[in-house]
Every structure is written in structure tokens, then in C-alpha cells.
């Protein structure tokens, strides 16, 4: 069975600090996709990144970076120089690469960035 | 605007009632997914439709049903509502042929009183 664990329920940081959100997943599939979504206080789910299981290159997008390590089944998300606007709940999700593309979501990490 | 439209945004109804949530997918997308976000269950997959046909079912209660119409919009019907059905219901769409990350609507917040 597939499972996504986000052990950090809530994290508080002061603005400009770096913060890493952890995501650990379980799957028996040899290929899969991993995602991160952001849910700001307004409630919508905003797509951040997709990672294919055979692509272990880390990715950087502005202040955001992702570290995918297949050996430890982790897909961690780092925000550099955090800002108040980064305050949100962040979800990690896992899905297959074929068939139905239903997502298995983690329980989310609530990030509070304090001014 | 994500391109996925959900109506209504908010819904308050009494226990035992029936409601219909509506979703219009992004233009060109054939797949529609429904998810429920509740405090105790988190984000849970309910059901997927592809081009009018049911493709996959998740943890959807028998009191709930969905359909996708020829114009590709979808409706989620919730009946015999209970307090525990209070949640945020999301619709998402994708082209169905790839998995580049689907687009979510802004959700319908259902409150059962």
C-alpha cells in the first residue's frame, strides 16, 4: 500500500530563516510521482512541484528547493529566507505513473512564518 | 484562477439533507477527481471520472455519488448528511493522459448543522 508521512505537524520560524519540510513515502511501485502542494489560508491547493521517481536531481525554484532521495524514500522541501506569505499548510503527495492518478496525501505541515 | 470552477463556495445545510456540488474542469481536461478534506481524515480521494465514465473509487460513502456529464462538468451528490460530512470538498481536473499534476478548484466548504 502507498503511504505518505509528514511527521512535522506544525513549524514556526521567524522571517528570513530557512525551513525544511519533511516528507517520507512508502510504495511498492518501481515508478511513481511525488508532488508538493501549498494550501494558503484562503483554502485553495496550489501546485508547487512534481518529481518523477527516476529523476533524482534536486530542483531549485527561486527560494524553494526540493531534495529527493530514493534511498531513504524522502522528498523534502526547503524554503530559503522564509517570508510571511509562505505561511500555509504544505502537503506532500504520491501517485502512480499509470492507471488512475489518485493522490495519496500526507497529513500536511502547517508553516507559520512570524514577522 | 486555476481554470477549475467549483460551486457553491460555501454551503450550510441541516442533517439528513441532500446537496449537490458542482465542478467544471479546466478546458480540455477529460478527468475529474473529487477529494474530501476533513480535520480528522485529511485529504482523501473520493472518486474519479474520465470522459463520462467512472475510472476509480476511493473512500466514498454509499450516501455519496457522482457523475460526469457529456459537457465534462461533474456533480458530487451527498445525501442523508451527517455532522461528520462537514468538510472542504475539492474537485481537480487533468487531461487524463499524463500525470503532470492536476489542477484543483478552490473547493466547496460544506457545513452540516
PDB file of C-alpha atoms in Angstrom:
ATOM      1  CA  UNK A   1       0.000   0.000   0.000  1.00  0.00           C
ATOM      2  CA  UNK A   2       1.084   3.552  -0.569  1.00  0.00           C
ATOM      3  CA  UNK A   3       1.620   5.940   2.308  1.00  0.00           C
ATOM      4  CA  UNK A   4       2.961   9.438   2.806  1.00  0.00           C
ATOM      5  CA  UNK A   5       4.180  10.639   6.180  1.00  0.00           C
ATOM      6  CA  UNK A   6       4.705  14.241   7.123  1.00  0.00           C
ATOM      7  CA  UNK A   7       5.806  13.955  10.704  1.00  0.00           C
ATOM      8  CA  UNK A   8       6.007  17.688  11.335  1.00  0.00           C
ATOM      9  CA  UNK A   9       2.530  18.846  12.225  1.00  0.00           C
ATOM     10  CA  UNK A  10       3.420  22.487  12.687  1.00  0.00           C
ATOM     11  CA  UNK A  11       6.578  24.542  12.317  1.00  0.00           C
ATOM     12  CA  UNK A  12       7.103  28.148  13.345  1.00  0.00           C
ATOM     13  CA  UNK A  13      10.019  30.201  12.093  1.00  0.00           C
ATOM     14  CA  UNK A  14      10.974  33.824  12.097  1.00  0.00           C
ATOM     15  CA  UNK A  15      11.025  35.617   8.786  1.00  0.00           C
ATOM     16  CA  UNK A  16      14.244  35.137   6.779  1.00  0.00           C
ATOM     17  CA  UNK A  17      15.013  31.814   8.420  1.00  0.00           C
ATOM     18  CA  UNK A  18      15.397  28.723   6.276  1.00  0.00           C
ATOM     19  CA  UNK A  19      12.973  25.888   6.915  1.00  0.00           C
ATOM     20  CA  UNK A  20      12.768  22.297   5.700  1.00  0.00           C
ATOM     21  CA  UNK A  21       9.548  20.336   5.497  1.00  0.00           C
ATOM     22  CA  UNK A  22       9.977  16.585   5.603  1.00  0.00           C
ATOM     23  CA  UNK A  23       8.142  14.009   3.527  1.00  0.00           C
ATOM     24  CA  UNK A  24       8.679  10.264   3.724  1.00  0.00           C
ATOM     25  CA  UNK A  25       6.786   7.902   1.488  1.00  0.00           C
ATOM     26  CA  UNK A  26       6.123   4.195   1.088  1.00  0.00           C
ATOM     27  CA  UNK A  27       5.275   2.440  -2.130  1.00  0.00           C
ATOM     28  CA  UNK A  28       5.884  -0.904  -3.782  1.00  0.00           C
ATOM     29  CA  UNK A  29       5.795   0.636  -7.231  1.00  0.00           C
ATOM     30  CA  UNK A  30       9.092   0.991  -9.022  1.00  0.00           C
ATOM     31  CA  UNK A  31       7.963   4.165 -10.712  1.00  0.00           C
ATOM     32  CA  UNK A  32       5.838   6.856  -9.159  1.00  0.00           C
ATOM     33  CA  UNK A  33       5.335  10.589  -8.928  1.00  0.00           C
ATOM     34  CA  UNK A  34       5.742  12.824  -5.926  1.00  0.00           C
ATOM     35  CA  UNK A  35       4.171  16.237  -5.507  1.00  0.00           C
ATOM     36  CA  UNK A  36       4.130  19.177  -3.170  1.00  0.00           C
ATOM     37  CA  UNK A  37       1.081  21.407  -2.829  1.00  0.00           C
ATOM     38  CA  UNK A  38       0.597  24.575  -0.830  1.00  0.00           C
ATOM     39  CA  UNK A  39      -2.681  25.429   0.887  1.00  0.00           C
ATOM     40  CA  UNK A  40      -2.709  29.075   1.988  1.00  0.00           C
ATOM     41  CA  UNK A  41      -5.278  30.361   4.493  1.00  0.00           C
ATOM     42  CA  UNK A  42      -7.660  31.063   1.628  1.00  0.00           C
ATOM     43  CA  UNK A  43      -8.008  27.303   1.230  1.00  0.00           C
ATOM     44  CA  UNK A  44      -7.107  26.513  -2.362  1.00  0.00           C
ATOM     45  CA  UNK A  45      -4.478  23.895  -3.227  1.00  0.00           C
ATOM     46  CA  UNK A  46      -1.604  25.299  -5.222  1.00  0.00           C
ATOM     47  CA  UNK A  47       0.681  23.002  -7.201  1.00  0.00           C
ATOM     48  CA  UNK A  48       4.379  23.510  -6.421  1.00  0.00           C
ATOM     49  CA  UNK A  49       6.312  20.658  -7.965  1.00  0.00           C
ATOM     50  CA  UNK A  50       6.148  17.192  -9.483  1.00  0.00           C
ATOM     51  CA  UNK A  51       9.036  14.745  -9.300  1.00  0.00           C
ATOM     52  CA  UNK A  52       9.300  11.502 -11.230  1.00  0.00           C
ATOM     53  CA  UNK A  53      10.845   8.624  -9.304  1.00  0.00           C
ATOM     54  CA  UNK A  54      13.582   8.037 -11.867  1.00  0.00           C
ATOM     55  CA  UNK A  55      14.734  11.644 -11.722  1.00  0.00           C
ATOM     56  CA  UNK A  56      16.719  12.160  -8.544  1.00  0.00           C
ATOM     57  CA  UNK A  57      18.055  15.556  -9.474  1.00  0.00           C
ATOM     58  CA  UNK A  58      17.341  18.154  -6.880  1.00  0.00           C
ATOM     59  CA  UNK A  59      15.401  21.152  -8.047  1.00  0.00           C
ATOM     60  CA  UNK A  60      15.523  24.792  -7.167  1.00  0.00           C
ATOM     61  CA  UNK A  61      12.902  27.368  -7.989  1.00  0.00           C
ATOM     62  CA  UNK A  62      13.625  30.752  -6.511  1.00  0.00           C
ATOM     63  CA  UNK A  63      13.560  30.392  -2.736  1.00  0.00           C
ATOM     64  CA  UNK A  64      12.158  26.864  -2.979  1.00  0.00           C
ATOM     65  CA  UNK A  65      14.234  23.730  -3.333  1.00  0.00           C
ATOM     66  CA  UNK A  66      13.462  20.047  -3.195  1.00  0.00           C
ATOM     67  CA  UNK A  67      15.696  17.166  -2.171  1.00  0.00           C
ATOM     68  CA  UNK A  68      14.576  13.786  -3.487  1.00  0.00           C
ATOM     69  CA  UNK A  69      16.394  10.759  -2.073  1.00  0.00           C
ATOM     70  CA  UNK A  70      15.110   7.452  -3.277  1.00  0.00           C
ATOM     71  CA  UNK A  71      17.407   5.531  -0.938  1.00  0.00           C
ATOM     72  CA  UNK A  72      15.624   6.964   2.081  1.00  0.00           C
ATOM     73  CA  UNK A  73      12.215   7.382   0.405  1.00  0.00           C
ATOM     74  CA  UNK A  74      12.196  11.060   1.181  1.00  0.00           C
ATOM     75  CA  UNK A  75      11.212  14.146  -0.742  1.00  0.00           C
ATOM     76  CA  UNK A  76      11.968  17.142   1.427  1.00  0.00           C
ATOM     77  CA  UNK A  77      11.097  20.734   0.693  1.00  0.00           C
ATOM     78  CA  UNK A  78      13.215  23.687   1.781  1.00  0.00           C
ATOM     79  CA  UNK A  79      12.196  27.324   1.800  1.00  0.00           C
ATOM     80  CA  UNK A  80      15.141  29.682   1.962  1.00  0.00           C
ATOM     81  CA  UNK A  81      14.772  33.103   3.564  1.00  0.00           C
ATOM     82  CA  UNK A  82      11.176  32.451   4.523  1.00  0.00           C
ATOM     83  CA  UNK A  83       8.580  35.180   4.211  1.00  0.00           C
ATOM     84  CA  UNK A  84       5.263  35.765   5.938  1.00  0.00           C
ATOM     85  CA  UNK A  85       3.500  34.923   2.673  1.00  0.00           C
ATOM     86  CA  UNK A  86       4.929  31.420   2.919  1.00  0.00           C
ATOM     87  CA  UNK A  87       2.634  30.752   5.875  1.00  0.00           C
ATOM     88  CA  UNK A  88       0.409  27.912   4.752  1.00  0.00           C
ATOM     89  CA  UNK A  89      -0.176  24.196   5.058  1.00  0.00           C
ATOM     90  CA  UNK A  90       2.079  22.189   2.784  1.00  0.00           C
ATOM     91  CA  UNK A  91       1.113  18.755   1.519  1.00  0.00           C
ATOM     92  CA  UNK A  92       3.267  16.072   0.026  1.00  0.00           C
ATOM     93  CA  UNK A  93       1.521  13.546  -2.239  1.00  0.00           C
ATOM     94  CA  UNK A  94       2.313  10.309  -4.037  1.00  0.00           C
ATOM     95  CA  UNK A  95       0.719   8.759  -7.092  1.00  0.00           C
ATOM     96  CA  UNK A  96       1.278   6.033  -9.629  1.00  0.00           C
ATOM     97  CA  UNK A  97       2.641   6.685 -13.093  1.00  0.00           C
ATOM     98  CA  UNK A  98      -0.128   4.813 -14.878  1.00  0.00           C
ATOM     99  CA  UNK A  99      -3.734   3.908 -14.422  1.00  0.00           C
ATOM    100  CA  UNK A 100      -5.723   6.112 -12.144  1.00  0.00           C
ATOM    101  CA  UNK A 101      -3.826   9.105 -10.890  1.00  0.00           C
ATOM    102  CA  UNK A 102      -5.363   9.385  -7.456  1.00  0.00           C
ATOM    103  CA  UNK A 103      -3.143  11.084  -4.954  1.00  0.00           C
ATOM    104  CA  UNK A 104      -2.156   9.740  -1.572  1.00  0.00           C
ATOM    105  CA  UNK A 105      -1.622  12.827   0.538  1.00  0.00           C
ATOM    106  CA  UNK A 106       0.339  13.258   3.708  1.00  0.00           C
ATOM    107  CA  UNK A 107      -1.340  14.916   6.651  1.00  0.00           C
ATOM    108  CA  UNK A 108       0.302  18.227   5.893  1.00  0.00           C
ATOM    109  CA  UNK A 109       2.682  20.527   7.721  1.00  0.00           C
ATOM    110  CA  UNK A 110       1.441  23.901   8.886  1.00  0.00           C
ATOM    111  CA  UNK A 111       4.165  26.503   8.472  1.00  0.00           C
ATOM    112  CA  UNK A 112       3.910  29.761  10.370  1.00  0.00           C
ATOM    113  CA  UNK A 113       6.356  32.458   9.425  1.00  0.00           C
ATOM    114  CA  UNK A 114       6.475  35.204  12.002  1.00  0.00           C
ATOM    115  CA  UNK A 115       7.426  38.760  11.141  1.00  0.00           C
TER     116      UNK A 115
ATOM    117  CA  UNK B   1      -7.939  31.458 -11.372  1.00  0.00           C
ATOM    118  CA  UNK B   2      -6.943  27.803 -11.761  1.00  0.00           C
ATOM    119  CA  UNK B   3      -9.441  27.112 -14.526  1.00  0.00           C
ATOM    120  CA  UNK B   4     -11.347  24.590 -12.409  1.00  0.00           C
ATOM    121  CA  UNK B   5     -14.606  26.077 -11.171  1.00  0.00           C
ATOM    122  CA  UNK B   6     -16.446  24.789  -8.150  1.00  0.00           C
ATOM    123  CA  UNK B   7     -19.828  25.975  -6.981  1.00  0.00           C
ATOM    124  CA  UNK B   8     -21.036  26.863  -4.492  1.00  0.00           C
ATOM    125  CA  UNK B   9     -18.068  28.069  -2.436  1.00  0.00           C
ATOM    126  CA  UNK B  10     -19.918  27.650   0.819  1.00  0.00           C
ATOM    127  CA  UNK B  11     -22.890  25.540   1.774  1.00  0.00           C
ATOM    128  CA  UNK B  12     -24.654  25.241   5.104  1.00  0.00           C
ATOM    129  CA  UNK B  13     -27.305  22.601   5.467  1.00  0.00           C
ATOM    130  CA  UNK B  14     -29.036  20.503   8.079  1.00  0.00           C
ATOM    131  CA  UNK B  15     -28.503  16.877   8.953  1.00  0.00           C
ATOM    132  CA  UNK B  16     -30.469  14.491   6.798  1.00  0.00           C
ATOM    133  CA  UNK B  17     -30.499  16.803   3.818  1.00  0.00           C
ATOM    134  CA  UNK B  18     -29.108  16.281   0.330  1.00  0.00           C
ATOM    135  CA  UNK B  19     -26.767  18.622  -1.528  1.00  0.00           C
ATOM    136  CA  UNK B  20     -25.097  18.749  -4.917  1.00  0.00           C
ATOM    137  CA  UNK B  21     -21.643  20.137  -5.500  1.00  0.00           C
ATOM    138  CA  UNK B  22     -20.681  21.155  -8.987  1.00  0.00           C
ATOM    139  CA  UNK B  23     -17.351  21.192 -10.772  1.00  0.00           C
ATOM    140  CA  UNK B  24     -16.383  22.497 -14.193  1.00  0.00           C
ATOM    141  CA  UNK B  25     -12.978  21.183 -15.230  1.00  0.00           C
ATOM    142  CA  UNK B  26     -10.267  23.147 -16.957  1.00  0.00           C
ATOM    143  CA  UNK B  27     -10.837  23.464 -20.679  1.00  0.00           C
ATOM    144  CA  UNK B  28      -9.626  20.348 -22.473  1.00  0.00           C
ATOM    145  CA  UNK B  29      -9.338  18.207 -19.352  1.00  0.00           C
ATOM    146  CA  UNK B  30     -11.215  14.921 -19.524  1.00  0.00           C
ATOM    147  CA  UNK B  31     -10.603  13.657 -15.992  1.00  0.00           C
ATOM    148  CA  UNK B  32     -12.288  14.927 -12.880  1.00  0.00           C
ATOM    149  CA  UNK B  33     -11.324  13.920  -9.361  1.00  0.00           C
ATOM    150  CA  UNK B  34     -13.153  14.573  -6.116  1.00  0.00           C
ATOM    151  CA  UNK B  35     -11.399  14.855  -2.780  1.00  0.00           C
ATOM    152  CA  UNK B  36     -12.652  15.450   0.725  1.00  0.00           C
ATOM    153  CA  UNK B  37     -10.602  17.392   3.259  1.00  0.00           C
ATOM    154  CA  UNK B  38     -11.731  16.972   6.834  1.00  0.00           C
ATOM    155  CA  UNK B  39      -9.972  17.639  10.107  1.00  0.00           C
ATOM    156  CA  UNK B  40      -9.863  14.015  11.162  1.00  0.00           C
ATOM    157  CA  UNK B  41      -9.317  12.294   7.796  1.00  0.00           C
ATOM    158  CA  UNK B  42      -7.124  14.797   5.989  1.00  0.00           C
ATOM    159  CA  UNK B  43      -7.261  14.871   2.200  1.00  0.00           C
ATOM    160  CA  UNK B  44      -8.963  11.751   0.916  1.00  0.00           C
ATOM    161  CA  UNK B  45      -9.609  10.668  -2.649  1.00  0.00           C
ATOM    162  CA  UNK B  46     -13.291  10.015  -3.288  1.00  0.00           C
ATOM    163  CA  UNK B  47     -13.812   9.245  -6.963  1.00  0.00           C
ATOM    164  CA  UNK B  48     -12.502   9.848 -10.469  1.00  0.00           C
ATOM    165  CA  UNK B  49     -14.328  10.215 -13.753  1.00  0.00           C
ATOM    166  CA  UNK B  50     -12.784  10.149 -17.185  1.00  0.00           C
ATOM    167  CA  UNK B  51     -14.765  11.348 -20.178  1.00  0.00           C
ATOM    168  CA  UNK B  52     -18.064  10.497 -18.544  1.00  0.00           C
ATOM    169  CA  UNK B  53     -17.143   7.144 -17.093  1.00  0.00           C
ATOM    170  CA  UNK B  54     -16.187   6.249 -13.550  1.00  0.00           C
ATOM    171  CA  UNK B  55     -12.490   5.376 -13.513  1.00  0.00           C
ATOM    172  CA  UNK B  56     -11.638   4.836  -9.853  1.00  0.00           C
ATOM    173  CA  UNK B  57     -13.259   4.880  -6.453  1.00  0.00           C
ATOM    174  CA  UNK B  58     -11.687   5.721  -3.151  1.00  0.00           C
ATOM    175  CA  UNK B  59     -13.151   6.076   0.308  1.00  0.00           C
ATOM    176  CA  UNK B  60     -16.507   7.288  -0.892  1.00  0.00           C
ATOM    177  CA  UNK B  61     -19.519   6.569   1.275  1.00  0.00           C
ATOM    178  CA  UNK B  62     -22.565   4.871  -0.201  1.00  0.00           C
ATOM    179  CA  UNK B  63     -24.541   8.012   0.636  1.00  0.00           C
ATOM    180  CA  UNK B  64     -22.350   9.881  -1.809  1.00  0.00           C
ATOM    181  CA  UNK B  65     -22.487   9.599  -5.573  1.00  0.00           C
ATOM    182  CA  UNK B  66     -21.049  11.442  -8.516  1.00  0.00           C
ATOM    183  CA  UNK B  67     -21.374  11.701 -12.243  1.00  0.00           C
ATOM    184  CA  UNK B  68     -19.715  13.408 -15.149  1.00  0.00           C
ATOM    185  CA  UNK B  69     -21.879  14.840 -17.876  1.00  0.00           C
ATOM    186  CA  UNK B  70     -21.276  14.992 -21.658  1.00  0.00           C
ATOM    187  CA  UNK B  71     -20.009  18.561 -21.333  1.00  0.00           C
ATOM    188  CA  UNK B  72     -17.491  17.133 -18.831  1.00  0.00           C
ATOM    189  CA  UNK B  73     -18.709  19.003 -15.797  1.00  0.00           C
ATOM    190  CA  UNK B  74     -19.184  16.830 -12.751  1.00  0.00           C
ATOM    191  CA  UNK B  75     -21.501  16.773  -9.793  1.00  0.00           C
ATOM    192  CA  UNK B  76     -20.980  15.218  -6.386  1.00  0.00           C
ATOM    193  CA  UNK B  77     -24.197  14.339  -4.609  1.00  0.00           C
ATOM    194  CA  UNK B  78     -24.173  13.960  -0.848  1.00  0.00           C
ATOM    195  CA  UNK B  79     -27.302  12.610   0.798  1.00  0.00           C
ATOM    196  CA  UNK B  80     -28.566  11.854   4.313  1.00  0.00           C
ATOM    197  CA  UNK B  81     -25.979  14.296   5.529  1.00  0.00           C
ATOM    198  CA  UNK B  82     -24.367  13.841   8.915  1.00  0.00           C
ATOM    199  CA  UNK B  83     -22.379  16.260  11.039  1.00  0.00           C
ATOM    200  CA  UNK B  84     -19.238  14.339  10.131  1.00  0.00           C
ATOM    201  CA  UNK B  85     -19.700  15.154   6.464  1.00  0.00           C
ATOM    202  CA  UNK B  86     -18.731  18.735   7.172  1.00  0.00           C
ATOM    203  CA  UNK B  87     -15.565  19.254   5.165  1.00  0.00           C
ATOM    204  CA  UNK B  88     -13.922  21.020   2.290  1.00  0.00           C
ATOM    205  CA  UNK B  89     -14.653  19.224  -0.965  1.00  0.00           C
ATOM    206  CA  UNK B  90     -12.200  19.704  -3.786  1.00  0.00           C
ATOM    207  CA  UNK B  91     -12.550  18.958  -7.425  1.00  0.00           C
ATOM    208  CA  UNK B  92      -9.487  18.592  -9.625  1.00  0.00           C
ATOM    209  CA  UNK B  93      -9.046  18.021 -13.321  1.00  0.00           C
ATOM    210  CA  UNK B  94      -6.370  16.700 -15.640  1.00  0.00           C
ATOM    211  CA  UNK B  95      -6.115  15.747 -19.254  1.00  0.00           C
ATOM    212  CA  UNK B  96      -6.190  12.128 -18.125  1.00  0.00           C
ATOM    213  CA  UNK B  97      -3.346  11.067 -20.355  1.00  0.00           C
ATOM    214  CA  UNK B  98      -0.488  12.205 -18.218  1.00  0.00           C
ATOM    215  CA  UNK B  99       0.299  12.958 -14.639  1.00  0.00           C
ATOM    216  CA  UNK B 100       1.880  16.348 -14.598  1.00  0.00           C
ATOM    217  CA  UNK B 101      -0.037  17.315 -11.514  1.00  0.00           C
ATOM    218  CA  UNK B 102      -3.647  18.129 -11.746  1.00  0.00           C
ATOM    219  CA  UNK B 103      -5.311  21.440 -11.113  1.00  0.00           C
ATOM    220  CA  UNK B 104      -7.540  21.864  -8.111  1.00  0.00           C
ATOM    221  CA  UNK B 105     -10.561  24.070  -7.819  1.00  0.00           C
ATOM    222  CA  UNK B 106     -10.937  26.382  -4.849  1.00  0.00           C
ATOM    223  CA  UNK B 107     -13.216  23.951  -3.063  1.00  0.00           C
ATOM    224  CA  UNK B 108     -16.702  23.902  -1.591  1.00  0.00           C
ATOM    225  CA  UNK B 109     -16.898  24.241   2.157  1.00  0.00           C
ATOM    226  CA  UNK B 110     -19.814  22.188   3.429  1.00  0.00           C
ATOM    227  CA  UNK B 111     -21.101  22.724   6.928  1.00  0.00           C
ATOM    228  CA  UNK B 112     -23.734  20.355   8.243  1.00  0.00           C
ATOM    229  CA  UNK B 113     -25.600  21.645  11.294  1.00  0.00           C
TER     230      UNK B 113
END
